[in-house]
Amino acid sequence: MNSTKNLDKKITRRDAIKIGSLTTAVVAATAIVSPKETLAQTLNKSVEGSSAKRHATIDDIYKIDPNMRRFDQANTAFCKSVLNDFGIKPLNPDDNPQLKNAFMNVVFSSDGFNPISGLENPHLKEQKPGHTDLDLALDTGALGMENFTSSAFARIMANESGTAISLPDGTLMPLSLYKQDVPLPGQFKKFPKKYKFETTDDAAYAIKKAAKLYGADLVGIAPFEERWVYNTEAYIPFDVNGQPIKEEVNIFRKVEFDFEPKSVIVLGFEMDYESYKTQPSAIGAAATSMGYSKMMETSVRLAFMLRRLGYNTVHAGNAVGVSVPLAIQAGLGESSRMGLLITEEFGPRVRLAKVYTDLDITTDAPKTFGVKQFCEICRKCADACPSKAISKAVKTTDPENKPMNDCNGKGIDKWYNDHQKCLSFWGENWGECAVCISVCPYNKIDMWHHEAARSITKIPGLRNLARSFDEIFGYGQAGSEKLMKSYWKRRI
């Protein structure tokens, strides 16, 4: 499906002249750029106010209600979908009425059969480009480490002794490596002797150095704040047939730490650019799955290191607390229209994990580089969204921009999106979507015109051209079967 819409505004002659002038300037700039300096950095030096600005706290960037209630993990779209609290129906009324819980098709997409509805994946049956056996196998392999060590979508049962978990094929895994998302007291033994860093700056340097070695692409440190911790956490068990055990909702519990956290280490992981160009597809989903596996591996390694140094840790993927505000506070990026973090390095094409610890570490400062102002103009993600789930309100303060359902955390200056619509499309697609990430002008690799486009987003007078610039060079197209078909033919 190609959901990308035509530009709301045609490129005018004046715009074309501006783009042409800028392109000429960019080409000229490439001749004088320092080998250690990106083109964007060079352009930013010549434009007053176009560089990233640092702030003391996230509250200096976004208006946040001081009485904001902590969010319940059970209200996240994924939890509500798995438990079918949404009562999700197909977006298209002509579709099969048996599709009572569309999102569960995503859970069972690897083998192409949903035992809850009795439906088969039509894309897989037809070997549709982007959803072939080879494509789905790619995704299955990418998610392998995540499935072995987290219960996000793993079909697992604890054994009678409670010391291990049993996977469907009978494989036993020790609980010491199981479940990154829920803090289990005593899960990893702490070394009795506490290592003392000379300064909190030294601690920050060591932690970031280790995190990069362990696999993180981005690392930032945020102060621990209870407001970004889930009020209650949700652990959804599955039975041996892989179906959620709804009657065991008593496992939902208050999020508590058995130590006093001081710092949160926020980790960012780039998702593969080439794979993401094929979204929405199983090929693109494989890049997401690799992100989840990296989240697990790196956060576990960092937790082991800190425990060896004598400090307490809780490592988490999507659980324990909300990741985007923590990443903003840690200086990794800004919030966006689609609700995801936008980074300078990879745009929204990142996954986030975090490690809570009682080690005192120098924190990073939040930064802004024009994302909110650009999102007000662009709206490309909203236009391309297959389910029309992303707000088209120009500003976050517009009256039509309001919470849609319980999945929206309230009391924060942001765009509100309809996650029920979003995950309904996931179910009908028998896999994830991520079209919003794929078409975003910030989602680019390091080529000169991409660096130029990034620079435009930071220049107030030229922001309205950035989307046009992206289209001119042929990027940001979603659902291209040509790209899906050619993925396996492009040689490495």
CSV table of C-alpha atoms in Angstrom, one decimal:
chain,number,residue,atom,x,y,z
A,1,MET,CA,0.0,0.0,0.0
A,2,ASN,CA,1.3,3.5,-0.8
A,3,SER,CA,-0.2,5.8,1.8
A,4,THR,CA,1.9,8.8,1.0
A,5,LYS,CA,-0.3,11.7,-0.1
A,6,ASN,CA,0.5,14.6,-2.4
A,7,LEU,CA,1.9,17.7,-0.9
A,8,ASP,CA,-0.7,20.1,0.5
A,9,LYS,CA,1.2,23.0,-1.0
A,10,LYS,CA,2.8,22.9,-4.5
A,11,ILE,CA,6.4,24.1,-4.7
A,12,THR,CA,6.3,27.6,-5.9
A,13,ARG,CA,8.9,29.3,-8.2
A,14,ARG,CA,10.2,31.2,-5.3
A,15,ASP,CA,10.6,28.0,-3.3
A,16,ALA,CA,12.4,26.4,-6.2
A,17,ILE,CA,14.8,29.4,-6.3
A,18,LYS,CA,15.4,29.1,-2.6
A,19,ILE,CA,16.1,25.4,-2.8
A,20,GLY,CA,18.3,25.9,-5.8
A,21,SER,CA,20.3,28.6,-4.0
A,22,LEU,CA,20.6,26.5,-0.9
A,23,THR,CA,21.7,23.5,-3.0
A,24,THR,CA,24.4,25.6,-4.6
A,25,ALA,CA,25.6,26.8,-1.3
A,26,VAL,CA,25.6,23.3,0.1
A,27,VAL,CA,27.6,22.0,-2.8
A,28,ALA,CA,30.1,24.8,-2.4
A,29,ALA,CA,30.3,24.1,1.4
A,30,THR,CA,31.3,20.5,0.8
A,31,ALA,CA,34.6,21.7,-0.6
A,32,ILE,CA,35.5,23.5,2.7
A,33,VAL,CA,34.0,21.2,5.3
A,34,SER,CA,36.4,19.7,7.8
A,35,PRO,CA,36.7,15.9,7.6
A,36,LYS,CA,35.6,15.7,11.3
A,37,GLU,CA,32.7,18.0,10.8
A,38,THR,CA,29.3,17.2,9.3
A,39,LEU,CA,27.8,19.5,6.6
A,40,ALA,CA,24.9,20.3,9.0
A,41,GLN,CA,27.4,21.6,11.6
A,42,THR,CA,29.1,23.8,9.0
A,43,LEU,CA,25.8,25.3,7.8
A,44,ASN,CA,24.6,25.8,11.4
A,45,LYS,CA,27.6,27.9,12.1
A,46,SER,CA,26.5,30.4,9.5
A,47,VAL,CA,23.0,30.7,10.7
A,48,GLU,CA,22.3,32.5,14.0
A,49,GLY,CA,20.1,30.5,16.3
A,50,SER,CA,20.0,27.4,14.1
A,51,SER,CA,22.1,25.1,16.4
A,52,ALA,CA,20.8,22.9,19.1
A,53,LYS,CA,19.9,24.8,22.3
A,54,ARG,CA,20.5,23.3,25.8
A,55,HIS,CA,17.9,23.7,28.6
A,56,ALA,CA,18.0,23.0,32.3
A,57,THR,CA,15.1,20.6,32.5
A,58,ILE,CA,12.3,19.2,30.3
A,59,ASP,CA,9.9,21.6,31.9
A,60,ASP,CA,11.8,24.5,30.2
A,61,ILE,CA,10.7,23.0,26.8
A,62,TYR,CA,7.2,21.6,27.4
A,63,LYS,CA,4.4,22.8,29.6
A,64,ILE,CA,3.7,20.0,32.1
A,65,ASP,CA,0.9,20.0,34.6
A,66,PRO,CA,2.4,19.8,38.1
A,67,ASN,CA,-0.6,17.7,39.1
A,68,MET,CA,-0.1,15.2,36.3
A,69,ARG,CA,-0.9,11.7,37.4
A,70,ARG,CA,1.6,8.9,36.8
A,71,PHE,CA,0.6,6.7,33.8
A,72,ASP,CA,-0.5,3.1,34.3
A,73,GLN,CA,1.2,0.6,32.0
A,74,ALA,CA,-2.0,-1.3,31.6
A,75,ASN,CA,-3.3,1.7,29.6
A,76,THR,CA,-0.5,1.5,27.0
A,77,ALA,CA,-1.9,0.6,23.6
A,78,PHE,CA,-0.1,-2.7,23.4
A,79,CYS,CA,-1.4,-3.9,26.8
A,80,LYS,CA,-4.9,-2.9,26.1
A,81,SER,CA,-4.8,-4.5,22.7
A,82,VAL,CA,-3.4,-7.8,23.9
A,83,LEU,CA,-6.1,-7.9,26.6
A,84,ASN,CA,-8.7,-6.7,24.0
A,85,ASP,CA,-9.8,-3.8,26.2
A,86,PHE,CA,-10.0,-1.7,23.0
A,87,GLY,CA,-12.6,-4.0,21.5
A,88,ILE,CA,-10.7,-3.4,18.3
A,89,LYS,CA,-12.7,-3.8,15.1
A,90,PRO,CA,-11.4,-3.9,11.5
A,91,LEU,CA,-11.0,-0.4,10.0
A,92,ASN,CA,-12.8,-1.7,6.9
A,93,PRO,CA,-16.3,-3.0,7.8
A,94,ASP,CA,-16.2,-5.3,4.8
A,95,ASP,CA,-13.3,-7.3,6.4
A,96,ASN,CA,-13.9,-10.5,8.2
A,97,PRO,CA,-16.1,-9.9,11.2
A,98,GLN,CA,-14.3,-12.7,13.1
A,99,LEU,CA,-11.4,-10.3,13.5
A,100,LYS,CA,-12.4,-9.4,17.1
A,101,ASN,CA,-8.8,-8.7,18.3
A,102,ALA,CA,-6.9,-7.5,15.3
A,103,PHE,CA,-3.7,-6.8,17.2
A,104,MET,CA,-3.2,-10.5,18.1
A,105,ASN,CA,-2.5,-11.1,14.4
A,106,VAL,CA,0.8,-9.3,15.0
A,107,VAL,CA,1.6,-11.7,17.9
A,108,PHE,CA,1.1,-14.7,15.8
A,109,SER,CA,2.4,-13.3,12.5
A,110,SER,CA,5.6,-15.4,12.4
A,111,ASP,CA,3.7,-18.7,11.7
A,112,GLY,CA,0.8,-16.9,9.8
A,113,PHE,CA,-2.0,-18.3,11.9
A,114,ASN,CA,-4.1,-16.6,14.7
A,115,PRO,CA,-5.6,-19.4,16.9
A,116,ILE,CA,-7.9,-16.9,18.6
A,117,SER,CA,-9.7,-15.9,15.5
A,118,GLY,CA,-8.9,-18.9,13.4
A,119,LEU,CA,-7.6,-16.6,10.6
A,120,GLU,CA,-4.6,-17.1,8.4
A,121,ASN,CA,-2.3,-14.3,7.3
A,122,PRO,CA,-3.5,-13.6,3.7
A,123,HIS,CA,-0.3,-11.8,2.9
A,124,LEU,CA,1.8,-14.8,3.7
A,125,LYS,CA,-0.6,-17.1,1.9
A,126,GLU,CA,-0.2,-15.0,-1.3
A,127,GLN,CA,3.6,-14.5,-0.6
A,128,LYS,CA,3.0,-10.8,-1.0
A,129,PRO,CA,6.1,-8.7,-1.3
A,130,GLY,CA,7.3,-7.7,2.1
A,131,HIS,CA,5.4,-10.6,3.7
A,132,THR,CA,7.0,-13.7,2.2
A,133,ASP,CA,8.3,-16.6,4.2
A,134,LEU,CA,11.8,-15.2,3.8
A,135,ASP,CA,10.7,-11.8,5.0
A,136,LEU,CA,8.9,-13.2,8.1
A,137,ALA,CA,11.8,-15.5,8.9
A,138,LEU,CA,14.1,-12.4,8.9
A,139,ASP,CA,11.8,-10.8,11.5
A,140,THR,CA,11.6,-14.0,13.6
A,141,GLY,CA,15.4,-14.2,13.7
A,142,ALA,CA,15.8,-10.6,14.6
A,143,LEU,CA,13.4,-10.9,17.6
A,144,GLY,CA,15.1,-14.1,18.8
A,145,MET,CA,17.1,-12.6,21.7
A,146,GLU,CA,14.1,-10.5,22.8
A,147,ASN,CA,11.9,-13.5,22.9
A,148,PHE,CA,14.4,-15.5,24.9
A,149,THR,CA,14.7,-12.9,27.6
A,150,SER,CA,11.5,-10.9,27.8
A,151,SER,CA,7.8,-11.7,27.9
A,152,ALA,CA,6.7,-8.8,25.7
A,153,PHE,CA,5.2,-11.3,23.2
A,154,ALA,CA,7.0,-14.6,24.3
A,155,ARG,CA,4.7,-17.6,24.9
A,156,ILE,CA,6.2,-18.9,28.1
A,157,MET,CA,5.3,-20.6,31.3
A,158,ALA,CA,7.4,-20.7,34.6
A,159,ASN,CA,8.3,-24.2,35.6
A,160,GLU,CA,7.1,-25.7,38.9
A,161,SER,CA,10.2,-24.8,40.9
A,162,GLY,CA,10.0,-21.2,39.7
A,163,THR,CA,13.7,-21.2,38.8
A,164,ALA,CA,13.4,-21.2,35.0
A,165,ILE,CA,10.9,-20.6,32.2
A,166,SER,CA,9.9,-23.1,29.6
A,167,LEU,CA,9.6,-22.0,26.0
A,168,PRO,CA,7.1,-23.8,23.7
A,169,ASP,CA,9.8,-26.0,22.3
A,170,GLY,CA,10.7,-27.2,25.8
A,171,THR,CA,13.8,-25.1,26.1
A,172,LEU,CA,14.5,-24.0,29.7
A,173,MET,CA,15.9,-20.5,30.3
A,174,PRO,CA,17.2,-19.4,33.8
A,175,LEU,CA,15.2,-16.6,35.4
A,176,SER,CA,18.5,-14.6,35.8
A,177,LEU,CA,18.2,-13.7,32.1
A,178,TYR,CA,14.5,-13.5,31.9
A,179,LYS,CA,12.3,-10.5,31.7
A,180,GLN,CA,14.1,-7.2,31.2
A,181,ASP,CA,10.9,-5.2,31.7
A,182,VAL,CA,9.9,-6.0,35.2
A,183,PRO,CA,12.1,-5.2,38.3
A,184,LEU,CA,12.5,-8.4,40.2
A,185,PRO,CA,14.3,-7.8,43.6
A,186,GLY,CA,17.5,-9.8,43.8
A,187,GLN,CA,17.3,-10.8,40.1
A,188,PHE,CA,21.0,-10.0,39.8
A,189,LYS,CA,23.3,-10.3,42.8
A,190,LYS,CA,25.1,-7.1,43.8
A,191,PHE,CA,28.9,-7.2,44.4
A,192,PRO,CA,29.4,-6.5,48.1
A,193,LYS,CA,32.2,-3.9,47.6
A,194,LYS,CA,31.1,-0.6,46.1
A,195,TYR,CA,33.4,1.0,43.6
A,196,LYS,CA,34.0,4.8,44.1
A,197,PHE,CA,34.3,7.0,41.1
A,198,GLU,CA,36.4,10.2,41.8
A,199,THR,CA,33.7,12.4,40.4
A,200,THR,CA,30.2,12.0,39.0
A,201,ASP,CA,31.7,13.2,35.6
A,202,ASP,CA,34.0,10.2,35.7
A,203,ALA,CA,31.1,7.9,36.4
A,204,ALA,CA,29.2,9.4,33.4
A,205,TYR,CA,32.2,8.9,31.1
A,206,ALA,CA,32.7,5.3,32.2
A,207,ILE,CA,29.0,4.4,31.8
A,208,LYS,CA,28.8,6.0,28.4
A,209,LYS,CA,32.0,4.3,27.2
A,210,ALA,CA,30.7,0.9,28.4
A,211,ALA,CA,27.2,1.4,26.9
A,212,LYS,CA,28.7,2.2,23.5
A,213,LEU,CA,30.9,-0.9,23.7
A,214,TYR,CA,27.9,-3.0,24.6
A,215,GLY,CA,25.9,-1.9,21.6
A,216,ALA,CA,24.2,1.5,22.2
A,217,ASP,CA,24.3,4.1,19.5
A,218,LEU,CA,23.2,6.9,21.8
A,219,VAL,CA,23.6,7.3,25.6
A,220,GLY,CA,22.3,10.0,27.9
A,221,ILE,CA,21.9,10.4,31.6
A,222,ALA,CA,18.7,11.7,33.2
A,223,PRO,CA,18.0,12.3,36.9
A,224,PHE,CA,15.5,9.9,38.4
A,225,GLU,CA,12.0,11.4,38.7
A,226,GLU,CA,9.1,9.5,40.0
A,227,ARG,CA,6.6,11.2,37.6
A,228,TRP,CA,8.1,9.3,34.7
A,229,VAL,CA,7.7,5.9,36.4
A,230,TYR,CA,4.6,3.9,35.7
A,231,ASN,CA,2.1,4.0,38.5
A,232,THR,CA,1.3,0.3,38.0
A,233,GLU,CA,3.0,-2.2,35.8
A,234,ALA,CA,1.5,-4.8,33.6
A,235,TYR,CA,2.7,-8.3,33.2
A,236,ILE,CA,0.6,-10.3,30.7
A,237,PRO,CA,1.1,-14.0,30.9
A,238,PHE,CA,0.4,-16.3,28.0
A,239,ASP,CA,-0.8,-19.9,28.2
A,240,VAL,CA,0.8,-22.8,26.4
A,241,ASN,CA,-1.2,-22.0,23.3
A,242,GLY,CA,0.2,-18.5,23.3
A,243,GLN,CA,-3.1,-16.9,24.3
A,244,PRO,CA,-3.2,-14.2,27.0
A,245,ILE,CA,-4.5,-15.3,30.4
A,246,LYS,CA,-6.9,-12.4,31.1
A,247,GLU,CA,-8.1,-13.8,34.4
A,248,GLU,CA,-4.6,-13.3,35.9
A,249,VAL,CA,-4.8,-9.5,35.8
A,250,ASN,CA,-4.0,-9.6,39.5
A,251,ILE,CA,-0.4,-9.7,38.4
A,252,PHE,CA,-0.7,-5.9,37.7
A,253,ARG,CA,1.0,-4.3,40.6
A,254,LYS,CA,2.4,-1.0,41.9
A,255,VAL,CA,5.8,-0.1,40.5
A,256,GLU,CA,8.3,0.0,43.4
A,257,PHE,CA,12.0,-0.2,43.7
A,258,ASP,CA,13.8,-2.0,46.5
A,259,PHE,CA,16.5,0.7,46.4
A,260,GLU,CA,16.5,4.5,45.9
A,261,PRO,CA,17.3,5.3,42.3
A,262,LYS,CA,19.4,8.4,41.6
A,263,SER,CA,20.1,8.2,37.9
A,264,VAL,CA,18.5,6.8,34.7
A,265,ILE,CA,20.8,5.7,31.9
A,266,VAL,CA,18.9,6.1,28.6
A,267,LEU,CA,20.1,4.1,25.7
A,268,GLY,CA,19.2,4.7,22.0
A,269,PHE,CA,19.5,2.1,19.2
A,270,GLU,CA,19.4,2.9,15.5
A,271,MET,CA,17.1,0.8,13.4
A,272,ASP,CA,18.3,-0.2,9.9
A,273,TYR,CA,17.6,2.5,7.3
A,274,GLU,CA,17.4,0.2,4.3
A,275,SER,CA,14.9,-2.1,6.0
A,276,TYR,CA,12.8,0.8,7.2
A,277,LYS,CA,12.3,2.1,3.7
A,278,THR,CA,10.1,-0.9,3.0
A,279,GLN,CA,7.6,-0.2,5.8
A,280,PRO,CA,4.9,-1.4,6.4
A,281,SER,CA,6.4,-4.9,5.9
A,282,ALA,CA,8.0,-7.8,7.7
A,283,ILE,CA,11.3,-6.6,6.4
A,284,GLY,CA,10.9,-3.3,8.2
A,285,ALA,CA,9.6,-5.1,11.3
A,286,ALA,CA,12.9,-7.0,11.3
A,287,ALA,CA,14.8,-3.8,11.9
A,288,THR,CA,12.4,-3.0,14.8
A,289,SER,CA,12.9,-6.5,16.2
A,290,MET,CA,16.7,-6.1,16.0
A,291,GLY,CA,16.2,-2.9,18.0
A,292,TYR,CA,14.3,-4.8,20.7
A,293,SER,CA,17.0,-7.5,20.9
A,294,LYS,CA,19.7,-4.9,21.2
A,295,MET,CA,17.7,-3.1,23.9
A,296,MET,CA,17.7,-6.3,25.9
A,297,GLU,CA,21.4,-7.3,25.3
A,298,THR,CA,22.8,-3.8,26.1
A,299,SER,CA,20.7,-3.0,29.1
A,300,VAL,CA,21.4,-6.5,30.6
A,301,ARG,CA,25.2,-6.0,30.1
A,302,LEU,CA,25.1,-2.5,31.6
A,303,ALA,CA,23.1,-3.8,34.6
A,304,PHE,CA,25.6,-6.6,35.1
A,305,MET,CA,28.5,-4.1,35.1
A,306,LEU,CA,26.9,-1.8,37.6
A,307,ARG,CA,26.0,-4.7,39.9
A,308,ARG,CA,29.6,-5.8,39.7
A,309,LEU,CA,30.6,-2.3,40.9
A,310,GLY,CA,28.3,-2.7,43.9
A,311,TYR,CA,25.3,-0.7,42.7
A,312,ASN,CA,21.6,-1.6,42.4
A,313,THR,CA,20.0,-1.6,39.0
A,314,VAL,CA,16.7,-2.2,37.2
A,315,HIS,CA,17.0,-2.5,33.5
A,316,ALA,CA,13.9,-2.0,31.2
A,317,GLY,CA,12.8,-1.9,27.7
A,318,ASN,CA,9.3,-0.3,27.2
A,319,ALA,CA,8.3,-1.0,30.8
A,320,VAL,CA,8.9,0.4,34.3
A,321,GLY,CA,8.6,4.0,33.0
A,322,VAL,CA,7.8,6.1,30.0
A,323,SER,CA,10.9,6.3,27.7
A,324,VAL,CA,10.4,9.4,25.6
A,325,PRO,CA,10.4,12.0,28.5
A,326,LEU,CA,13.4,10.3,30.0
A,327,ALA,CA,15.2,10.4,26.6
A,328,ILE,CA,14.4,14.1,26.3
A,329,GLN,CA,15.6,14.8,29.8
A,330,ALA,CA,18.8,12.8,29.0
A,331,GLY,CA,19.5,15.1,26.0
A,332,LEU,CA,18.9,12.6,23.2
A,333,GLY,CA,16.2,14.5,21.3
A,334,GLU,CA,12.8,16.1,21.2
A,335,SER,CA,9.2,14.9,21.1
A,336,SER,CA,7.4,15.0,17.7
A,337,ARG,CA,3.9,15.1,16.1
A,338,MET,CA,3.9,11.3,15.9
A,339,GLY,CA,4.7,11.0,19.6
A,340,LEU,CA,8.1,9.5,19.1
A,341,LEU,CA,11.5,10.8,20.0
A,342,ILE,CA,13.3,12.7,17.2
A,343,THR,CA,17.1,12.5,17.4
A,344,GLU,CA,19.6,14.7,15.5
A,345,GLU,CA,21.5,11.6,14.4
A,346,PHE,CA,18.7,9.2,13.3
A,347,GLY,CA,15.5,11.1,13.4
A,348,PRO,CA,12.7,8.9,14.9
A,349,ARG,CA,14.4,5.7,13.7
A,350,VAL,CA,15.5,4.7,17.2
A,351,ARG,CA,14.5,2.3,20.0
A,352,LEU,CA,15.0,3.2,23.6
A,353,ALA,CA,15.9,1.3,26.7
A,354,LYS,CA,16.9,2.4,30.2
A,355,VAL,CA,18.8,1.3,33.3
A,356,TYR,CA,17.7,2.7,36.7
A,357,THR,CA,20.5,2.8,39.3
A,358,ASP,CA,21.5,4.2,42.7
A,359,LEU,CA,24.9,5.3,41.2
A,360,ASP,CA,25.2,9.1,41.2
A,361,ILE,CA,26.0,10.2,37.7
A,362,THR,CA,26.4,13.6,36.1
A,363,THR,CA,23.2,14.2,34.1
A,364,ASP,CA,22.9,15.6,30.5
A,365,ALA,CA,20.9,18.7,29.6
A,366,PRO,CA,17.8,18.5,27.4
A,367,LYS,CA,18.2,20.1,23.9
A,368,THR,CA,16.0,21.5,21.2
A,369,PHE,CA,16.8,21.8,17.5
A,370,GLY,CA,13.6,23.0,16.0
A,371,VAL,CA,11.5,19.7,15.9
A,372,LYS,CA,8.3,21.1,17.3
A,373,GLN,CA,8.4,24.1,15.0
A,374,PHE,CA,9.1,21.8,12.0
A,375,CYS,CA,6.3,19.4,13.0
A,376,GLU,CA,3.9,22.3,13.0
A,377,ILE,CA,4.6,22.9,9.3
A,378,CYS,CA,5.4,19.4,8.0
A,379,ARG,CA,2.5,17.0,8.9
A,380,LYS,CA,4.0,14.4,6.5
A,381,CYS,CA,3.6,11.6,9.0
A,382,ALA,CA,-0.1,12.5,9.5
A,383,ASP,CA,-0.7,12.6,5.8
A,384,ALA,CA,0.9,9.2,5.2
A,385,CYS,CA,-0.6,7.4,8.2
A,386,PRO,CA,-2.7,4.5,6.8
A,387,SER,CA,-5.1,4.6,9.8
A,388,LYS,CA,-5.3,8.4,10.1
A,389,ALA,CA,-4.2,8.0,13.7
A,390,ILE,CA,-1.9,11.0,13.9
A,391,SER,CA,-3.2,14.5,14.8
A,392,LYS,CA,-3.3,17.1,12.1
A,393,ALA,CA,-3.7,19.9,14.5
A,394,VAL,CA,-1.2,22.6,13.6
A,395,LYS,CA,-0.2,23.4,17.1
A,396,THR,CA,-0.3,21.3,20.3
A,397,THR,CA,-2.5,24.1,21.9
A,398,ASP,CA,-5.2,23.9,19.2
A,399,PRO,CA,-8.7,22.9,20.6
A,400,GLU,CA,-9.0,19.8,18.3
A,401,ASN,CA,-5.7,18.4,19.8
A,402,LYS,CA,-7.1,16.6,22.8
A,403,PRO,CA,-6.7,13.1,24.4
A,404,MET,CA,-8.4,10.4,22.4
A,405,ASN,CA,-8.6,7.6,25.0
A,406,ASP,CA,-6.9,6.1,28.0
A,407,CYS,CA,-3.8,5.5,26.0
A,408,ASN,CA,-3.0,9.2,26.0
A,409,GLY,CA,-1.1,10.5,29.0
A,410,LYS,CA,-2.7,13.7,30.0
A,411,GLY,CA,-1.2,17.0,31.3
A,412,ILE,CA,1.7,17.3,28.9
A,413,ASP,CA,2.1,19.8,26.0
A,414,LYS,CA,2.2,17.3,23.0
A,415,TRP,CA,0.2,16.1,20.0
A,416,TYR,CA,-2.4,13.4,20.9
A,417,ASN,CA,-2.8,10.5,18.6
A,418,ASP,CA,-5.4,7.7,18.3
A,419,HIS,CA,-3.5,4.5,19.2
A,420,GLN,CA,-6.6,2.4,18.8
A,421,LYS,CA,-6.7,3.2,15.1
A,422,CYS,CA,-3.0,2.7,14.8
A,423,LEU,CA,-3.0,-0.8,16.2
A,424,SER,CA,-6.1,-1.7,14.2
A,425,PHE,CA,-4.1,-1.3,11.1
A,426,TRP,CA,-1.3,-3.3,12.6
A,427,GLY,CA,-3.7,-6.2,13.0
A,428,GLU,CA,-5.1,-5.9,9.5
A,429,ASN,CA,-1.5,-5.7,8.1
A,430,TRP,CA,-0.6,-8.8,10.1
A,431,GLY,CA,2.5,-6.8,11.3
A,432,GLU,CA,3.7,-3.5,12.4
A,433,CYS,CA,3.4,-0.3,10.4
A,434,ALA,CA,6.0,2.5,11.2
A,435,VAL,CA,5.1,4.4,8.0
A,436,CYS,CA,5.3,7.6,10.1
A,437,ILE,CA,9.0,6.9,10.9
A,438,SER,CA,9.8,5.9,7.3
A,439,VAL,CA,8.4,9.1,5.7
A,440,CYS,CA,9.7,11.5,8.3
A,441,PRO,CA,12.2,14.0,6.8
A,442,TYR,CA,14.4,13.6,9.8
A,443,ASN,CA,14.8,9.9,9.0
A,444,LYS,CA,17.9,10.0,6.8
A,445,ILE,CA,21.3,8.5,6.4
A,446,ASP,CA,24.4,10.8,6.1
A,447,MET,CA,24.4,12.1,2.5
A,448,TRP,CA,25.0,15.7,1.7
A,449,HIS,CA,21.4,16.5,0.7
A,450,HIS,CA,20.1,14.8,3.8
A,451,GLU,CA,22.4,16.9,6.0
A,452,ALA,CA,21.2,20.0,4.1
A,453,ALA,CA,17.6,19.0,4.8
A,454,ARG,CA,18.3,18.6,8.5
A,455,SER,CA,19.9,22.0,8.5
A,456,ILE,CA,16.9,23.5,6.9
A,457,THR,CA,14.7,22.3,9.7
A,458,LYS,CA,16.8,24.4,12.1
A,459,ILE,CA,16.5,27.6,10.1
A,460,PRO,CA,13.2,29.4,10.9
A,461,GLY,CA,12.9,31.0,7.5
A,462,LEU,CA,13.5,27.8,5.5
A,463,ARG,CA,11.6,25.2,7.6
A,464,ASN,CA,8.6,25.3,5.2
A,465,LEU,CA,10.9,24.0,2.4
A,466,ALA,CA,12.2,21.0,4.3
A,467,ARG,CA,9.4,18.7,3.3
A,468,SER,CA,9.6,19.9,-0.3
A,469,PHE,CA,13.3,19.3,-0.3
A,470,ASP,CA,12.7,15.7,0.9
A,471,GLU,CA,10.2,15.1,-1.9
A,472,ILE,CA,12.5,16.5,-4.6
A,473,PHE,CA,15.1,13.9,-3.9
A,474,GLY,CA,12.6,11.1,-4.0
A,475,TYR,CA,12.6,10.1,-0.3
A,476,GLY,CA,9.9,9.5,2.2
A,477,GLN,CA,7.7,7.2,0.1
A,478,ALA,CA,5.9,4.5,2.0
A,479,GLY,CA,4.6,1.1,1.0
A,480,SER,CA,6.6,0.7,-2.2
A,481,GLU,CA,6.4,-3.0,-3.4
A,482,LYS,CA,9.4,-2.2,-5.6
A,483,LEU,CA,11.5,-1.6,-2.6
A,484,MET,CA,10.2,-4.7,-0.9
A,485,LYS,CA,10.9,-6.8,-3.9
A,486,SER,CA,14.4,-5.4,-4.4
A,487,TYR,CA,15.5,-5.7,-0.7
A,488,TRP,CA,16.9,-9.2,-1.1
A,489,LYS,CA,18.5,-8.4,-4.5
A,490,ARG,CA,20.6,-5.5,-3.3
A,491,ARG,CA,24.1,-6.8,-2.6
A,492,ILE,CA,25.9,-6.0,0.6
